[in-house]
mmCIF file of C-alpha atoms and ligand atoms in Angstrom:
data_model
loop_
_atom_site.group_PDB
_atom_site.id
_atom_site.type_symbol
_atom_site.label_atom_id
_atom_site.label_comp_id
_atom_site.label_asym_id
_atom_site.label_seq_id
_atom_site.Cartn_x
_atom_site.Cartn_y
_atom_site.Cartn_z
ATOM 1 C CA MET A 222 0.000 0.000 0.000
ATOM 2 C CA ILE A 223 2.948 2.355 0.603
ATOM 3 C CA ASP A 224 3.883 3.447 -2.906
ATOM 4 C CA GLU A 225 6.936 5.483 -3.764
ATOM 5 C CA ILE A 226 6.516 9.244 -3.631
ATOM 6 C CA PRO A 227 8.389 12.148 -5.224
ATOM 7 C CA GLY A 228 10.419 14.675 -3.234
ATOM 8 C CA GLY A 229 8.983 18.023 -2.206
ATOM 9 C CA GLY A 230 10.215 21.055 -0.334
ATOM 10 C CA ALA A 231 9.279 24.668 0.248
ATOM 11 C CA SER A 232 11.127 27.556 -1.411
ATOM 12 C CA HIS A 233 10.998 29.652 1.784
ATOM 13 C CA LEU A 234 8.959 30.466 4.880
ATOM 14 C CA GLU A 235 6.842 33.603 5.075
ATOM 15 C CA CYS A 236 5.520 35.563 8.059
ATOM 16 C CA THR A 237 1.708 35.495 7.881
ATOM 17 C CA ALA A 238 1.532 38.938 9.497
ATOM 18 C CA CYS A 239 4.060 41.056 7.544
ATOM 19 C CA GLY A 240 5.208 38.841 4.655
ATOM 20 C CA ALA A 241 8.909 38.747 5.642
ATOM 21 C CA ASP A 242 10.856 35.789 4.151
ATOM 22 C CA TYR A 243 12.925 33.219 6.045
ATOM 23 C CA PRO A 244 14.934 30.215 4.848
ATOM 24 C CA SER A 245 12.936 26.999 4.872
ATOM 25 C CA GLU A 246 15.791 24.702 5.862
ATOM 26 C CA GLU A 247 16.356 26.147 9.329
ATOM 27 C CA ARG A 248 14.446 25.338 12.478
ATOM 28 C CA ILE A 249 12.243 28.390 13.003
ATOM 29 C CA GLY A 250 9.034 28.364 15.029
ATOM 30 C CA LEU A 251 7.033 31.589 15.042
ATOM 31 C CA SER A 252 8.211 34.438 12.813
ATOM 32 C CA PRO A 253 11.115 36.283 14.455
ATOM 33 C CA CYS A 254 9.721 39.613 13.121
ATOM 34 C CA CYS A 255 6.133 39.519 14.429
ATOM 35 C CA GLY A 256 5.899 36.403 16.625
ATOM 36 C CA ARG A 257 3.104 35.083 14.373
ATOM 37 C CA PRO A 258 2.732 31.808 12.402
ATOM 38 C CA LEU A 259 4.986 31.154 9.425
ATOM 39 C CA TYR A 260 3.718 29.618 6.192
ATOM 40 C CA ALA A 261 5.761 27.417 3.866
ATOM 41 C CA ARG A 262 5.753 28.803 0.334
ATOM 42 C CA TYR A 263 6.477 26.898 -2.879
ATOM 43 C CA ASP A 264 7.514 27.722 -6.414
ATOM 44 C CA LEU A 265 3.979 27.056 -7.596
ATOM 45 C CA GLU A 266 4.535 28.283 -11.126
ATOM 46 C CA ALA A 267 7.311 25.750 -11.706
ATOM 47 C CA ILE A 268 5.367 22.960 -9.957
ATOM 48 C CA GLY A 269 2.250 23.774 -11.985
ATOM 49 C CA ARG A 270 4.262 23.400 -15.208
ATOM 50 C CA ARG A 271 5.590 19.972 -14.169
ATOM 51 C CA LEU A 272 2.551 18.537 -12.427
ATOM 52 C CA GLY A 273 -0.926 18.468 -13.916
ATOM 53 C CA ARG A 274 -3.851 17.709 -11.634
ATOM 54 C CA ASP A 275 -4.844 14.675 -13.700
ATOM 55 C CA ALA A 276 -1.510 12.978 -12.938
ATOM 56 C CA LEU A 277 -2.590 12.644 -9.308
ATOM 57 C CA ALA A 278 -5.114 9.916 -10.069
ATOM 58 C CA ALA A 279 -2.363 7.294 -10.365
ATOM 59 C CA ARG A 280 -0.730 8.166 -7.067
ATOM 60 C CA SER A 281 -0.630 6.591 -3.607
ATOM 61 C CA PRO A 282 -3.919 6.790 -1.685
ATOM 62 C CA ASP A 283 -2.581 8.955 1.126
ATOM 63 C CA LEU A 284 -1.723 12.637 1.533
ATOM 64 C CA TRP A 285 1.727 12.079 0.030
ATOM 65 C CA ARG A 286 0.059 12.069 -3.386
ATOM 66 C CA TYR A 287 0.576 15.857 -3.133
ATOM 67 C CA ALA A 288 4.273 15.472 -2.225
ATOM 68 C CA GLU A 289 5.530 18.284 -4.476
ATOM 69 C CA LEU A 290 3.277 20.648 -2.510
ATOM 70 C CA LEU A 291 4.535 19.444 0.859
ATOM 71 C CA PRO A 292 7.619 20.606 2.779
ATOM 72 C CA VAL A 293 9.379 17.242 3.177
ATOM 73 C CA ARG A 294 12.332 17.240 0.768
ATOM 74 C CA SER A 295 13.416 13.644 0.807
ATOM 75 C CA PRO A 296 10.910 10.785 0.507
ATOM 76 C CA ALA A 297 13.238 8.913 2.887
ATOM 77 C CA HIS A 298 12.128 11.261 5.691
ATOM 78 C CA ALA A 299 8.393 10.818 5.140
ATOM 79 C CA VAL A 300 6.944 8.931 8.114
ATOM 80 C CA ARG A 301 3.950 7.086 6.719
ATOM 81 C CA LEU A 302 1.095 5.256 8.406
ATOM 82 C CA GLY A 303 -1.575 5.672 5.718
ATOM 83 C CA GLU A 304 -2.685 9.228 6.601
ATOM 84 C CA GLY A 305 -5.103 11.218 4.501
ATOM 85 C CA PHE A 306 -7.133 10.433 1.385
ATOM 86 C CA THR A 307 -10.208 9.955 3.570
ATOM 87 C CA PRO A 308 -13.609 9.380 2.009
ATOM 88 C CA LEU A 309 -16.006 12.206 1.129
ATOM 89 C CA ILE A 310 -19.388 10.618 1.702
ATOM 90 C CA GLU A 311 -22.625 12.077 0.349
ATOM 91 C CA THR A 312 -25.322 11.443 2.932
ATOM 92 C CA PRO A 313 -28.902 12.095 1.819
ATOM 93 C CA GLY A 314 -30.055 10.663 5.166
ATOM 94 C CA LEU A 315 -28.255 13.334 7.118
ATOM 95 C CA GLY A 316 -29.334 15.874 4.502
ATOM 96 C CA LYS A 317 -32.947 15.104 5.405
ATOM 97 C CA GLU A 318 -32.138 15.375 9.085
ATOM 98 C CA VAL A 319 -30.591 18.849 8.726
ATOM 99 C CA GLY A 320 -32.890 20.125 5.988
ATOM 100 C CA LEU A 321 -30.412 20.403 3.127
ATOM 101 C CA PRO A 322 -30.411 18.196 0.019
ATOM 102 C CA ARG A 323 -26.676 18.006 -0.634
ATOM 103 C CA VAL A 324 -24.696 17.191 2.481
ATOM 104 C CA PHE A 325 -21.328 15.424 2.516
ATOM 105 C CA ILE A 326 -19.216 14.200 5.393
ATOM 106 C CA LYS A 327 -15.463 14.237 5.053
ATOM 107 C CA ASP A 328 -14.759 11.370 7.426
ATOM 108 C CA GLU A 329 -11.447 12.072 9.092
ATOM 109 C CA ALA A 330 -11.973 9.324 11.679
ATOM 110 C CA ILE A 331 -10.492 6.961 9.059
ATOM 111 C CA ASN A 332 -7.023 8.429 9.671
ATOM 112 C CA PRO A 333 -4.306 6.647 11.700
ATOM 113 C CA THR A 334 -4.983 7.312 15.434
ATOM 114 C CA GLY A 335 -8.640 8.005 14.612
ATOM 115 C CA SER A 336 -8.485 11.743 13.983
ATOM 116 C CA PHE A 337 -7.304 14.252 11.414
ATOM 117 C CA LYS A 338 -4.479 15.248 13.749
ATOM 118 C CA ALA A 339 -2.570 12.474 11.954
ATOM 119 C CA ARG A 340 -2.253 14.698 8.872
ATOM 120 C CA GLY A 341 -0.571 17.559 10.674
ATOM 121 C CA LEU A 342 1.653 15.443 12.828
ATOM 122 C CA ALA A 343 2.756 13.235 9.922
ATOM 123 C CA LEU A 344 4.174 16.323 8.240
ATOM 124 C CA ALA A 345 5.488 18.021 11.374
ATOM 125 C CA VAL A 346 7.280 14.921 12.666
ATOM 126 C CA SER A 347 8.684 14.077 9.222
ATOM 127 C CA ARG A 348 10.049 17.614 8.916
ATOM 128 C CA ALA A 349 11.387 17.584 12.490
ATOM 129 C CA ILE A 350 13.325 14.425 11.598
ATOM 130 C CA GLU A 351 14.504 15.954 8.336
ATOM 131 C CA LEU A 352 15.800 18.967 10.285
ATOM 132 C CA GLY A 353 17.665 16.725 12.709
ATOM 133 C CA ALA A 354 15.361 16.672 15.754
ATOM 134 C CA THR A 355 15.481 13.645 18.062
ATOM 135 C CA GLU A 356 12.952 14.815 20.679
ATOM 136 C CA VAL A 357 9.651 16.504 19.927
ATOM 137 C CA ALA A 358 7.081 17.916 22.353
ATOM 138 C CA LEU A 359 3.600 19.340 22.293
ATOM 139 C CA PRO A 360 0.676 20.357 24.454
ATOM 140 C CA SER A 361 -2.549 18.738 23.325
ATOM 141 C CA ALA A 362 -6.231 18.547 24.080
ATOM 142 C CA GLY A 363 -5.813 14.840 23.304
ATOM 143 C CA ASN A 364 -5.864 13.758 19.681
ATOM 144 C CA ALA A 365 -2.752 15.691 18.664
ATOM 145 C CA GLY A 366 -0.902 13.909 21.455
ATOM 146 C CA GLY A 367 -1.940 10.514 20.116
ATOM 147 C CA ALA A 368 -0.901 11.435 16.600
ATOM 148 C CA ALA A 369 2.433 12.902 17.715
ATOM 149 C CA ALA A 370 3.146 9.748 19.699
ATOM 150 C CA ALA A 371 2.335 7.572 16.686
ATOM 151 C CA TYR A 372 4.518 9.423 14.204
ATOM 152 C CA ALA A 373 7.396 9.818 16.645
ATOM 153 C CA ALA A 374 7.260 6.061 17.306
ATOM 154 C CA ALA A 375 7.125 5.261 13.595
ATOM 155 C CA GLY A 376 9.974 7.706 12.911
ATOM 156 C CA GLY A 377 12.136 6.407 15.755
ATOM 157 C CA ILE A 378 12.298 9.611 17.816
ATOM 158 C CA ARG A 379 11.083 10.541 21.290
ATOM 159 C CA ALA A 380 7.818 12.434 21.977
ATOM 160 C CA HIS A 381 6.870 14.392 25.093
ATOM 161 C CA VAL A 382 3.125 14.942 25.304
ATOM 162 C CA VAL A 383 1.433 17.217 27.849
ATOM 163 C CA VAL A 384 -2.365 17.035 28.199
ATOM 164 C CA PRO A 385 -5.068 18.106 30.677
ATOM 165 C CA ARG A 386 -5.778 15.468 33.336
ATOM 166 C CA ASP A 387 -9.416 15.118 32.209
ATOM 167 C CA THR A 388 -8.506 14.122 28.634
ATOM 168 C CA PRO A 389 -10.687 11.141 27.559
ATOM 169 C CA ALA A 390 -9.261 7.830 28.834
ATOM 170 C CA PRO A 391 -9.015 6.111 25.412
ATOM 171 C CA ILE A 392 -6.747 8.920 24.221
ATOM 172 C CA LEU A 393 -4.505 8.654 27.304
ATOM 173 C CA ALA A 394 -4.265 4.887 26.805
ATOM 174 C CA GLU A 395 -3.325 5.439 23.172
ATOM 175 C CA ILE A 396 -0.571 7.945 23.951
ATOM 176 C CA ARG A 397 0.931 5.597 26.548
ATOM 177 C CA ALA A 398 0.711 2.571 24.267
ATOM 178 C CA LEU A 399 2.562 4.451 21.529
ATOM 179 C CA GLY A 400 5.583 4.984 23.740
ATOM 180 C CA ALA A 401 5.429 8.726 24.357
ATOM 181 C CA GLU A 402 6.353 10.357 27.646
ATOM 182 C CA LEU A 403 2.965 11.554 28.923
ATOM 183 C CA THR A 404 2.490 14.360 31.450
ATOM 184 C CA LEU A 405 -0.966 15.089 32.898
ATOM 185 C CA LEU A 406 -1.672 18.579 34.212
ATOM 186 C CA ASP A 407 -4.583 20.177 36.048
ATOM 187 C CA GLY A 408 -5.644 22.882 33.634
ATOM 188 C CA LEU A 409 -6.273 23.592 29.973
ATOM 189 C CA ILE A 410 -4.204 23.185 26.818
ATOM 190 C CA SER A 411 -2.804 26.686 27.425
ATOM 191 C CA ASP A 412 -1.343 25.524 30.777
ATOM 192 C CA CYS A 413 0.102 22.495 29.005
ATOM 193 C CA GLY A 414 1.660 24.867 26.468
ATOM 194 C CA ALA A 415 3.534 26.703 29.221
ATOM 195 C CA HIS A 416 4.901 23.367 30.477
ATOM 196 C CA VAL A 417 6.110 22.438 26.971
ATOM 197 C CA ALA A 418 7.731 25.854 26.549
ATOM 198 C CA ARG A 419 9.846 25.172 29.648
ATOM 199 C CA GLY A 420 10.952 21.789 28.264
ATOM 200 C CA VAL A 421 11.823 23.399 24.934
ATOM 201 C CA GLU A 422 13.907 25.983 26.772
ATOM 202 C CA GLU A 423 15.619 23.530 29.156
ATOM 203 C CA HIS A 424 16.086 20.438 26.987
ATOM 204 C CA GLY A 425 16.014 21.717 23.410
ATOM 205 C CA TRP A 426 12.872 19.765 22.484
ATOM 206 C CA TYR A 427 11.474 20.498 19.018
ATOM 207 C CA ASP A 428 8.185 22.351 19.631
ATOM 208 C CA LEU A 429 5.240 20.879 17.701
ATOM 209 C CA SER A 430 2.588 23.226 19.178
ATOM 210 C CA THR A 431 -0.189 24.211 16.744
ATOM 211 C CA LEU A 432 1.037 26.859 14.278
ATOM 212 C CA LYS A 433 4.171 27.447 16.380
ATOM 213 C CA GLU A 434 5.977 25.482 13.700
ATOM 214 C CA PRO A 435 5.055 25.838 10.025
ATOM 215 C CA TYR A 436 4.429 22.216 9.045
ATOM 216 C CA ARG A 437 1.348 20.871 10.829
ATOM 217 C CA VAL A 438 -0.763 23.233 8.737
ATOM 218 C CA GLU A 439 0.907 21.795 5.610
ATOM 219 C CA GLY A 440 -0.424 18.376 6.564
ATOM 220 C CA LYS A 441 -3.897 19.683 7.251
ATOM 221 C CA LYS A 442 -4.063 21.691 4.041
ATOM 222 C CA THR A 443 -4.207 18.392 2.151
ATOM 223 C CA MET A 444 -7.890 18.195 3.160
ATOM 224 C CA GLY A 445 -8.422 21.096 0.772
ATOM 225 C CA TYR A 446 -6.623 19.317 -2.073
ATOM 226 C CA GLU A 447 -8.607 16.151 -1.403
ATOM 227 C CA LEU A 448 -11.945 17.979 -1.461
ATOM 228 C CA ALA A 449 -11.121 19.516 -4.832
ATOM 229 C CA GLU A 450 -9.916 16.221 -6.245
ATOM 230 C CA ALA A 451 -12.918 14.259 -4.928
ATOM 231 C CA LEU A 452 -15.388 16.781 -6.375
ATOM 232 C CA GLY A 453 -13.798 16.864 -9.833
ATOM 233 C CA TRP A 454 -11.951 20.150 -9.125
ATOM 234 C CA ARG A 455 -15.141 22.034 -8.298
ATOM 235 C CA LEU A 456 -14.994 23.121 -4.662
ATOM 236 C CA PRO A 457 -18.150 22.813 -2.554
ATOM 237 C CA GLU A 458 -20.213 25.907 -1.774
ATOM 238 C CA ALA A 459 -19.684 25.587 1.978
ATOM 239 C CA ILE A 460 -17.363 23.918 4.463
ATOM 240 C CA VAL A 461 -18.449 23.532 8.082
ATOM 241 C CA TYR A 462 -15.440 23.022 10.304
ATOM 242 C CA PRO A 463 -15.208 22.418 14.077
ATOM 243 C CA THR A 464 -12.623 24.937 15.147
ATOM 244 C CA GLY A 465 -10.146 24.708 17.987
ATOM 245 C CA GLY A 466 -6.757 26.024 16.879
ATOM 246 C CA GLY A 467 -8.187 26.380 13.369
ATOM 247 C CA THR A 468 -5.254 24.736 11.601
ATOM 248 C CA GLY A 469 -7.463 22.776 9.245
ATOM 249 C CA LEU A 470 -9.583 25.740 8.287
ATOM 250 C CA VAL A 471 -6.640 28.008 7.517
ATOM 251 C CA GLY A 472 -4.801 25.096 5.916
ATOM 252 C CA MET A 473 -7.639 24.456 3.462
ATOM 253 C CA TRP A 474 -7.829 28.174 2.718
ATOM 254 C CA LYS A 475 -4.111 28.109 1.938
ATOM 255 C CA ALA A 476 -4.578 25.048 -0.272
ATOM 256 C CA PHE A 477 -7.278 26.788 -2.312
ATOM 257 C CA GLY A 478 -4.916 29.699 -2.997
ATOM 258 C CA GLU A 479 -2.163 27.294 -4.007
ATOM 259 C CA MET A 480 -4.453 25.339 -6.320
ATOM 260 C CA GLU A 481 -5.509 28.539 -8.045
ATOM 261 C CA SER A 482 -1.833 29.473 -8.568
ATOM 262 C CA LEU A 483 -1.220 25.990 -9.950
ATOM 263 C CA GLY A 484 -4.057 26.496 -12.420
ATOM 264 C CA TRP A 485 -6.023 23.587 -10.911
ATOM 265 C CA ILE A 486 -9.091 25.597 -9.812
ATOM 266 C CA GLY A 487 -10.566 29.027 -10.473
ATOM 267 C CA PRO A 488 -11.126 31.929 -8.067
ATOM 268 C CA GLU A 489 -14.339 30.559 -6.513
ATOM 269 C CA ARG A 490 -14.179 29.611 -2.839
ATOM 270 C CA PRO A 491 -16.459 27.809 -0.394
ATOM 271 C CA LYS A 492 -18.025 29.719 2.483
ATOM 272 C CA MET A 493 -15.742 28.846 5.380
ATOM 273 C CA ILE A 494 -17.828 28.248 8.491
ATOM 274 C CA SER A 495 -16.376 27.809 11.958
ATOM 275 C CA VAL A 496 -18.274 25.902 14.628
ATOM 276 C CA GLN A 497 -17.208 26.168 18.263
ATOM 277 C CA ALA A 498 -18.560 24.992 21.594
ATOM 278 C CA ALA A 499 -20.738 27.468 23.479
ATOM 279 C CA GLY A 500 -18.429 26.984 26.478
ATOM 280 C CA CYS A 501 -15.347 28.024 24.483
ATOM 281 C CA ALA A 502 -16.112 30.225 21.500
ATOM 282 C CA PRO A 503 -13.429 32.901 21.125
ATOM 283 C CA ILE A 504 -13.584 32.885 17.324
ATOM 284 C CA VAL A 505 -17.382 33.159 17.256
ATOM 285 C CA ARG A 506 -17.276 36.105 19.665
ATOM 286 C CA ALA A 507 -14.607 37.876 17.615
ATOM 287 C CA TRP A 508 -16.482 37.238 14.360
ATOM 288 C CA GLU A 509 -19.717 38.606 15.832
ATOM 289 C CA ARG A 510 -17.903 41.712 17.054
ATOM 290 C CA GLY A 511 -16.091 42.230 13.756
ATOM 291 C CA ASP A 512 -12.673 41.965 15.439
ATOM 292 C CA ALA A 513 -9.489 40.994 13.575
ATOM 293 C CA HIS A 514 -8.125 39.091 16.598
ATOM 294 C CA ALA A 515 -9.823 36.892 19.195
ATOM 295 C CA GLU A 516 -9.506 37.611 22.922
ATOM 296 C CA PRO A 517 -8.701 34.531 25.032
ATOM 297 C CA TRP A 518 -11.851 32.810 26.390
ATOM 298 C CA GLU A 519 -12.062 32.709 30.187
ATOM 299 C CA GLY A 520 -13.217 29.522 31.910
ATOM 300 C CA ALA A 521 -13.277 27.352 28.769
ATOM 301 C CA GLU A 522 -15.486 24.299 29.225
ATOM 302 C CA THR A 523 -16.709 21.640 26.782
ATOM 303 C CA TYR A 524 -16.525 17.860 26.551
ATOM 304 C CA ALA A 525 -15.440 18.203 22.911
ATOM 305 C CA SER A 526 -11.778 18.315 23.880
ATOM 306 C CA GLY A 527 -10.624 19.350 20.393
ATOM 307 C CA LEU A 528 -12.680 22.530 20.723
ATOM 308 C CA ARG A 529 -11.380 23.442 24.169
ATOM 309 C CA VAL A 530 -8.825 25.916 22.871
ATOM 310 C CA PRO A 531 -9.295 29.252 24.659
ATOM 311 C CA SER A 532 -6.760 31.143 22.575
ATOM 312 C CA ALA A 533 -5.723 30.307 19.007
ATOM 313 C CA ILE A 534 -2.423 31.641 17.732
ATOM 314 C CA GLY A 535 -3.835 31.607 14.186
ATOM 315 C CA ASP A 536 -6.859 33.702 15.210
ATOM 316 C CA ALA A 537 -6.280 36.437 12.606
ATOM 317 C CA LEU A 538 -5.872 33.862 9.825
ATOM 318 C CA ILE A 539 -9.078 32.052 10.822
ATOM 319 C CA LEU A 540 -11.103 35.252 11.024
ATOM 320 C CA SER A 541 -9.883 36.581 7.701
ATOM 321 C CA ALA A 542 -10.650 33.304 5.887
ATOM 322 C CA ILE A 543 -14.190 33.325 7.330
ATOM 323 C CA ARG A 544 -14.740 36.952 6.292
ATOM 324 C CA GLU A 545 -13.141 36.778 2.847
ATOM 325 C CA SER A 546 -15.204 33.704 2.002
ATOM 326 C CA GLY A 547 -18.538 35.114 3.153
ATOM 327 C CA GLY A 548 -18.706 32.431 5.833
ATOM 328 C CA ALA A 549 -19.761 32.605 9.454
ATOM 329 C CA ALA A 550 -18.919 31.421 12.956
ATOM 330 C CA VAL A 551 -21.499 29.832 15.256
ATOM 331 C CA SER A 552 -21.475 27.944 18.537
ATOM 332 C CA VAL A 553 -23.421 24.898 19.698
ATOM 333 C CA THR A 554 -23.858 23.590 23.238
ATOM 334 C CA ASP A 555 -22.487 20.347 24.636
ATOM 335 C CA ASP A 556 -26.074 19.099 24.967
ATOM 336 C CA GLU A 557 -26.604 19.710 21.254
ATOM 337 C CA MET A 558 -23.411 17.779 20.461
ATOM 338 C CA ARG A 559 -24.532 14.895 22.698
ATOM 339 C CA ALA A 560 -27.876 14.849 20.910
ATOM 340 C CA TRP A 561 -26.342 14.986 17.436
ATOM 341 C CA VAL A 562 -23.753 12.200 17.844
ATOM 342 C CA PRO A 563 -26.511 9.529 17.633
ATOM 343 C CA ARG A 564 -28.559 11.521 15.116
ATOM 344 C CA VAL A 565 -25.581 11.621 12.750
ATOM 345 C CA GLY A 566 -24.801 8.006 13.553
ATOM 346 C CA ALA A 567 -28.285 6.716 12.793
ATOM 347 C CA ALA A 568 -28.534 8.780 9.607
ATOM 348 C CA THR A 569 -25.090 7.947 8.189
ATOM 349 C CA GLY A 570 -23.448 4.932 9.811
ATOM 350 C CA ILE A 571 -20.628 7.126 11.096
ATOM 351 C CA PHE A 572 -19.915 7.177 14.852
ATOM 352 C CA CYS A 573 -18.581 10.696 14.950
ATOM 353 C CA ALA A 574 -16.629 12.628 17.536
ATOM 354 C CA PRO A 575 -18.542 15.378 19.379
ATOM 355 C CA GLU A 576 -16.607 17.890 17.271
ATOM 356 C CA GLY A 577 -18.023 16.273 14.129
ATOM 357 C CA ALA A 578 -21.523 16.249 15.606
ATOM 358 C CA ALA A 579 -21.115 19.973 16.301
ATOM 359 C CA THR A 580 -20.986 20.681 12.561
ATOM 360 C CA ALA A 581 -24.298 18.908 11.942
ATOM 361 C CA ALA A 582 -25.854 20.597 14.976
ATOM 362 C CA ALA A 583 -24.881 23.967 13.526
ATOM 363 C CA VAL A 584 -26.590 23.477 10.152
ATOM 364 C CA PRO A 585 -30.185 24.329 11.177
ATOM 365 C CA ARG A 586 -28.902 27.571 12.745
ATOM 366 C CA LEU A 587 -26.848 28.382 9.645
ATOM 367 C CA ARG A 588 -29.981 27.890 7.526
ATOM 368 C CA GLU A 589 -31.904 30.311 9.766
ATOM 369 C CA MET A 590 -29.077 32.836 9.519
ATOM 370 C CA GLY A 591 -29.263 32.611 5.723
ATOM 371 C CA VAL A 592 -25.633 31.465 5.474
ATOM 372 C CA LEU A 593 -26.456 28.159 3.746
ATOM 373 C CA ASP A 594 -28.692 27.871 0.689
ATOM 374 C CA ALA A 595 -30.711 24.810 -0.261
ATOM 375 C CA SER A 596 -28.667 24.423 -3.468
ATOM 376 C CA ASP A 597 -25.304 24.448 -1.648
ATOM 377 C CA ARG A 598 -23.080 21.403 -1.575
ATOM 378 C CA VAL A 599 -22.148 21.458 2.097
ATOM 379 C CA VAL A 600 -19.193 19.535 3.507
ATOM 380 C CA LEU A 601 -19.286 18.738 7.218
ATOM 381 C CA PHE A 602 -16.034 17.651 8.803
ATOM 382 C CA ASN A 603 -16.093 14.676 11.121
ATOM 383 C CA THR A 604 -12.669 15.274 12.573
ATOM 384 C CA GLY A 605 -12.383 12.175 14.739
ATOM 385 C CA SER A 606 -13.831 8.885 15.897
ATOM 386 C CA GLY A 607 -16.532 8.722 18.533
ATOM 387 C CA LEU A 608 -14.681 5.744 20.011
ATOM 388 C CA LYS A 609 -12.054 8.073 21.459
ATOM 389 C CA TYR A 610 -14.608 9.791 23.697
ATOM 390 C CA VAL A 611 -16.255 6.759 25.310
ATOM 391 C CA ARG A 612 -16.024 7.064 29.093
HETATM 392 C C1 PLP B 247 -7.996 19.162 17.217
HETATM 393 C C2 PLP B 247 -9.357 18.775 16.899
HETATM 394 C C3 PLP B 247 -10.267 19.712 16.362
HETATM 395 C C4 PLP B 247 -9.895 21.157 16.105
HETATM 396 O O1 PLP B 247 -9.005 21.241 15.024
HETATM 397 P P1 PLP B 247 -8.225 22.573 14.668
HETATM 398 O O2 PLP B 247 -7.749 22.403 13.278
HETATM 399 O O3 PLP B 247 -7.125 22.706 15.663
HETATM 400 O O4 PLP B 247 -9.201 23.691 14.796
HETATM 401 C C5 PLP B 247 -11.532 19.268 16.022
HETATM 402 N N1 PLP B 247 -11.894 17.980 16.212
HETATM 403 C C6 PLP B 247 -11.065 17.057 16.731
HETATM 404 C C7 PLP B 247 -11.544 15.660 16.900
HETATM 405 C C8 PLP B 247 -9.759 17.424 17.091
HETATM 406 O O5 PLP B 247 -8.934 16.496 17.590
#
């Protein structure tokens, strides 16, 4: 199943705030100029001349089919467990349930470690290895920790994972079983982040925190390429995405820009819609207020651990993608998520994570708000498996 892949590699890194350039082959976290996320940039004109979109059909059924558009230079450094190339499932049953005729689920639970965190960590760990790291570390609400542990194990390096003590038990068991050093803290992912920062300082760990290194987003952007490929290079009219750190949402937005530069799609874009938990909705609040940045959310609380992110370092990127696309940001309660897990399950056959259920729960509200039209092809993201939340 693991086919050979071509090499890739970025041309440079770019500050997402001011556009300053940095070399891609050095270990840089946030941009030294502004302290904001860095994006990997590619020579898209040259790649577009060499690589036509139709050539992809013959490639390996994982995210490495887009290798030229990924930052890993040498195929020898790609750590591969079968990540990506998840199914896009049209579900008329769920469409009936939410009152829209054309609803699709992008089922990310099919990924290694049962969540789409595998995409980001596959790229980040592969790049960390390529840049010479032997110990990686990250704070996590849960699923990122499992994915980091898996890719570090597969790549033969050490992972330090720091999570809140109340992370779902199946995820803790997974992280331990995959050989990572696991630290449990009383607090939120932000407290775990402070703990990782100390380890980075003291022991020189390679920091894999969301958007604090430029490569997790490169893994998650492949969801955007896959959507285009699966829909015959015609993007859907709307994407409904459960947003914590927002890496997937901004990653897909980045992918759409890249595909346009490659000549693979036109200028049309889906409405990018963020769904958060009512108990932790900093992006929704900022979107409603018309702010360019999101204030940290005090007292964050939700059982959807992937959405319990009180402060996202990519806040400005998330908010601008929502606005530029004519999208929206809405919140749903934990009770709504609990109610929608079995509704989605019975209508589709997919046992989704609460974060996935949140996207379905949001659709009736989005219809009322006039954000979604009956003719829209709407893609809901099920970002993880319901099995990881069983208590
Ligand atoms: C991390 C996570 C999210 C949030 O993803 P971001 O790209 O960080 O916004 C949503 N759902 C699940 C299951 C997650 O693990």
